[in-house]
């Protein structure tokens, strides 16, 4: 290694290797991703580009370095399956017996199922109550797809209608930070992509899902401690304007009380940057069921579950590939 | 001199080596003086700026409302501005200065075109200034460690190329033909940066790729800069100064060669976080490569240990050696922390926590910047043929910097692990976790203060040395210009 050209070649080959691995191949694989269809019958293309205002908000997010403290990626440790009853059927006693059988298991094969709240503690009374409650309702939980399929079959044989739901799990998801892990598809139309490396503040991948109110976000940006007790976030007063009320108060003015309230005759209104940022934050939701990250989207149980809703649920479940849960 | 004298004499078959006799060190130093003054002095100024920003960001964890009214001084702008000032303002700049000097000294030849090198350094500083102002003004690109806007990046790349072109020429013109280990590291580093920097700027800012590919390229760039570039230049400095200052020979060149290969082969594949939302092969490959870098850590530790024959107390001999010794230790610890992070069970706890900034700081400051301090404290007196104005300040700088690094890295490292363990338990409310990190962050402010004090001492000492030298030069020039002309000369 006494020659410059030799050292140069060594450097060149080492760096080209790494360049091909982590620049070229990612570009070929994920740089060329296209929109995909979401799973389920009401299939839509995903993702869609953010609306204009939210797109501007992304730039406010970038300019103020929000990604220094907030990640936008959630993980999951695995997937579990929930056996859910959509219709109690006509022969409820046999359904109850089947449910209890599933929970009991045999001596050789301990049960693969864990009862969920309405069935807990497991007993015929609880099972009867669970059948009377609002359906569809998840009753059993398992991590074994074969057992889940068998259970659905057993329950369907008792005139009830059952199906299994795919439910991603993990500490991030238990915190309510998302419904499934984030995948490369979720970031397709963003520039720049800021997945973040720090959780000085909570993850924001699905903040629009859990906090859909722009008014909440504006107030939170102006005075974080006012809306989140014990928050360590700095306030962003420069995104707001304190101005004299002209003729009538602005409908956008923040509702402030106590020491934060502006002097009489004044109001605090968000600047266009703050409005855009709030629009961006509420647009953050990565919860569409995808082939690479499946989950069953259960429509909120309504007062009267119609047949069409139940069948669409069943269809969406069937569309989910039998995912092997990580366990 | 033990470094260069230990290399075998140039073979008779080498026409260049025999034709040209080595240039004496004093002449080499004189050729390096102007560019190195620009690089070191502006680097020291950037250090002070970086620590001011770092302190500002740290204070926001004591009082979130501190300076909140100003958009320019919001946490999300001040923190990247500080880190970029440290990385590009000091680390790259000091690395270039030290690297050029080592290349010239080991090649026993003068630095090629010092004026143009100084001009390139000035360009680089212009770019960094524009970049840091750009970040403060809200022009950050949003990519970690690459926050400087596009306009700044162009000027910086141009400046860098102007500097390294003459570095390559200097290496080519060397009169001592056999290359010492430090020369491999430095020569590779000269090429490494422009390649990764132009790739990142082209694919992220000029012609951005789509979606998550952006993040992957940003991670690749950031890790290549922090691990490979800083590693190459930092280890070159260690392998040059350690034998030189202890008057021993480097234990094994083959171990050093192994270090070099491991660093460029495996070090360059890291950086993709464990749970990144990308296809699984990327984080896995990245983790495997990172774990394999354990070979280079062992090679460095062995080489240093055996060079000193186990007498690590020799590190305390001179201030420069103290800095270098600290750098070696920090390099090993930071690299082990990085390897630990690549193990899934540990990585899942430490990701998204303060552990990562602590580790990166230990690498870029505890290892790299400390090695640079050691080198500058040795090189600067050689350039000017004078001692530093205050030897006490040099000693004080070491203790302030060493204590500062410990007070920054240890609390944040422990706090990060605690934070990570709590994040894994969904039952603990997030605000409680965030509040729980505050005591650790507040202790680390103390580290920031000490580091800032050290930077002031460094700048004062260096500026004092430079001013004294040029003032003496100016005085003697003035005296010569205004001296009475002997009557004999007038008549002639």
Coordinates of N, CA and C in Angstrom, one line a residue, chain B residues 95-170:
Chain B
X95 N -9.9 18.9 10.9 CA -9.4 17.6 10.3 C -8.6 17.9 9.0
X96 N -9.1 18.8 8.2 CA -8.4 19.1 7.0 C -7.0 19.7 7.3
X97 N -7.0 20.6 8.2 CA -5.8 21.3 8.6 C -4.7 20.3 9.1
X98 N -5.2 19.5 10.0 CA -4.2 18.5 10.6 C -3.8 17.5 9.5
X99 N -4.8 17.1 8.7 CA -4.5 16.1 7.7 C -3.5 16.6 6.7
X100 N -3.7 17.9 6.2 CA -2.7 18.4 5.3 C -1.3 18.5 5.9
X101 N -1.2 18.9 7.1 CA 0.1 19.0 7.8 C 0.7 17.7 7.9
X102 N -0.1 16.7 8.3 CA 0.5 15.3 8.4 C 1.0 14.8 7.0
X103 N 0.2 15.1 6.0 CA 0.5 14.6 4.6 C 1.8 15.3 4.2
X104 N 2.0 16.6 4.5 CA 3.2 17.3 4.1 C 4.4 16.8 4.9
X105 N 4.2 16.6 6.2 CA 5.3 16.2 7.0 C 5.8 14.8 6.7
X106 N 4.8 13.9 6.6 CA 5.2 12.5 6.3 C 5.8 12.4 4.9
X107 N 5.3 13.2 3.9 CA 5.8 13.1 2.6 C 7.1 13.9 2.5
X108 N 7.5 14.6 3.6 CA 8.7 15.4 3.6 C 8.8 16.4 2.4
X109 N 7.6 17.0 2.2 CA 7.6 17.9 1.1 C 6.7 19.1 1.5
X110 N 6.8 20.2 0.9 CA 6.0 21.4 1.2 C 4.6 21.2 0.8
X111 N 3.7 21.9 1.4 CA 2.3 21.9 1.0 C 2.2 22.6 -0.3
X112 N 1.5 22.0 -1.3 CA 1.3 22.6 -2.6 C 0.3 23.7 -2.5
X113 N 0.7 24.8 -3.2 CA -0.2 26.0 -3.3 C -0.9 26.4 -2.0
X114 N -0.1 26.8 -1.0 CA -0.8 27.2 0.3 C -1.8 28.3 0.1
X115 N -1.6 29.2 -0.8 CA -2.5 30.4 -1.0 C -3.9 29.9 -1.4
X116 N -3.9 28.9 -2.4 CA -5.1 28.4 -2.9 C -5.8 27.6 -1.8
X117 N -5.0 26.8 -1.0 CA -5.6 26.1 0.1 C -6.3 27.0 1.0
X118 N -5.7 28.1 1.4 CA -6.2 29.1 2.3 C -7.5 29.7 1.7
X119 N -7.5 29.9 0.4 CA -8.7 30.4 -0.3 C -9.8 29.4 -0.2
X120 N -9.5 28.1 -0.5 CA -10.5 27.1 -0.4 C -11.1 27.1 1.0
X121 N -10.2 27.2 2.0 CA -10.7 27.2 3.4 C -11.6 28.4 3.7
X122 N -11.3 29.5 3.1 CA -12.1 30.7 3.2 C -13.5 30.4 2.6
X123 N -13.5 29.8 1.4 CA -14.8 29.4 0.8 C -15.6 28.5 1.7
X124 N -14.9 27.5 2.2 CA -15.6 26.6 3.1 C -16.3 27.4 4.3
X125 N -15.5 28.3 4.9 CA -16.1 29.1 6.0 C -17.3 29.9 5.5
X126 N -17.2 30.5 4.3 CA -18.3 31.2 3.8 C -19.5 30.3 3.7
X127 N -19.3 29.1 3.2 CA -20.4 28.2 3.1 C -21.0 27.8 4.4
X128 N -20.2 27.6 5.4 CA -20.7 27.2 6.7 C -21.5 28.3 7.3
X129 N -20.9 29.6 7.1 CA -21.6 30.7 7.7 C -23.0 30.8 7.0
X130 N -23.1 30.7 5.7 CA -24.4 30.8 5.0 C -25.3 29.7 5.5
X131 N -24.7 28.5 5.7 CA -25.5 27.3 6.1 C -26.1 27.5 7.5
X132 N -25.3 28.0 8.4 CA -25.8 28.1 9.8 C -26.8 29.2 9.9
X133 N -26.5 30.3 9.2 CA -27.5 31.4 9.1 C -28.8 30.9 8.5
X134 N -28.6 30.0 7.4 CA -29.8 29.5 6.7 C -30.6 28.6 7.7
X135 N -30.0 27.8 8.5 CA -30.7 27.0 9.4 C -31.5 27.9 10.4
X136 N -30.8 28.9 10.9 CA -31.5 29.8 11.9 C -32.7 30.5 11.2
X137 N -32.6 30.8 9.9 CA -33.6 31.5 9.3 C -34.7 30.6 8.8
X138 N -34.6 29.3 9.1 CA -35.7 28.4 8.8 C -35.5 27.7 7.5
X139 N -34.2 27.7 7.0 CA -34.0 27.0 5.7 C -33.4 25.6 5.8
X140 N -33.5 25.1 7.0 CA -33.0 23.7 7.2 C -33.6 22.7 6.2
X141 N -32.8 21.7 5.8 CA -33.3 20.8 4.8 C -34.2 19.7 5.5
X142 N -34.1 19.6 6.8 CA -34.8 18.5 7.5 C -34.1 17.2 7.6
X143 N -32.9 17.1 7.0 CA -32.2 15.8 7.1 C -31.1 15.9 8.1
X144 N -31.1 15.0 9.0 CA -30.2 15.1 10.1 C -28.7 15.1 9.7
X145 N -27.9 16.0 10.3 CA -26.5 16.3 9.9 C -26.3 16.8 8.5
X146 N -27.4 17.1 7.8 CA -27.3 17.6 6.5 C -28.2 18.8 6.4
X147 N -28.4 19.5 7.5 CA -29.4 20.5 7.6 C -29.1 21.8 6.7
X148 N -27.8 22.0 6.4 CA -27.5 23.2 5.7 C -28.1 23.2 4.3
X149 N -28.7 24.4 4.0 CA -29.4 24.5 2.7 C -28.5 24.3 1.5
X150 N -29.2 24.2 0.4 CA -28.5 23.8 -0.8 C -27.4 24.8 -1.2
X151 N -27.8 26.1 -1.1 CA -26.9 27.2 -1.6 C -25.6 27.1 -0.8
X152 N -25.7 26.8 0.5 CA -24.5 26.7 1.3 C -23.7 25.5 0.9
X153 N -24.3 24.4 0.7 CA -23.6 23.2 0.4 C -22.8 23.3 -0.8
X154 N -23.2 24.1 -1.8 CA -22.4 24.2 -3.1 C -21.1 24.9 -2.8
X155 N -21.2 26.0 -2.0 CA -20.0 26.8 -1.7 C -19.0 25.9 -0.9
X156 N -19.6 25.1 0.1 CA -18.8 24.3 0.9 C -18.1 23.2 0.1
X157 N -18.8 22.6 -0.8 CA -18.2 21.5 -1.6 C -17.1 22.1 -2.4
X158 N -17.3 23.3 -3.0 CA -16.3 23.9 -3.8 C -15.0 24.2 -3.0
X159 N -15.2 24.8 -1.8 CA -14.1 25.0 -0.9 C -13.4 23.8 -0.5
X160 N -14.1 22.7 -0.2 CA -13.5 21.5 0.2 C -12.6 20.9 -1.0
X161 N -13.2 21.0 -2.2 CA -12.4 20.4 -3.3 C -11.2 21.2 -3.6
X162 N -11.3 22.6 -3.4 CA -10.1 23.4 -3.6 C -9.0 23.0 -2.6
X163 N -9.4 22.7 -1.3 CA -8.4 22.3 -0.3 C -7.8 20.9 -0.6
X164 N -8.7 20.0 -0.9 CA -8.2 18.6 -1.0 C -7.4 18.4 -2.3
X165 N -7.7 19.2 -3.4 CA -7.0 19.0 -4.6 C -5.5 19.1 -4.3
X166 N -5.1 20.2 -3.5 CA -3.7 20.4 -3.2 C -3.2 19.4 -2.2
X167 N -4.1 18.9 -1.4 CA -3.7 17.8 -0.5 C -3.3 16.6 -1.3
X168 N -4.0 16.3 -2.4 CA -3.7 15.1 -3.2 C -2.4 15.4 -3.9
X169 N -2.2 16.6 -4.4 CA -1.0 17.0 -5.1 C 0.2 16.9 -4.1
X170 N 0.0 17.3 -2.9 CA 1.1 17.2 -1.9 C 1.5 15.8 -1.7

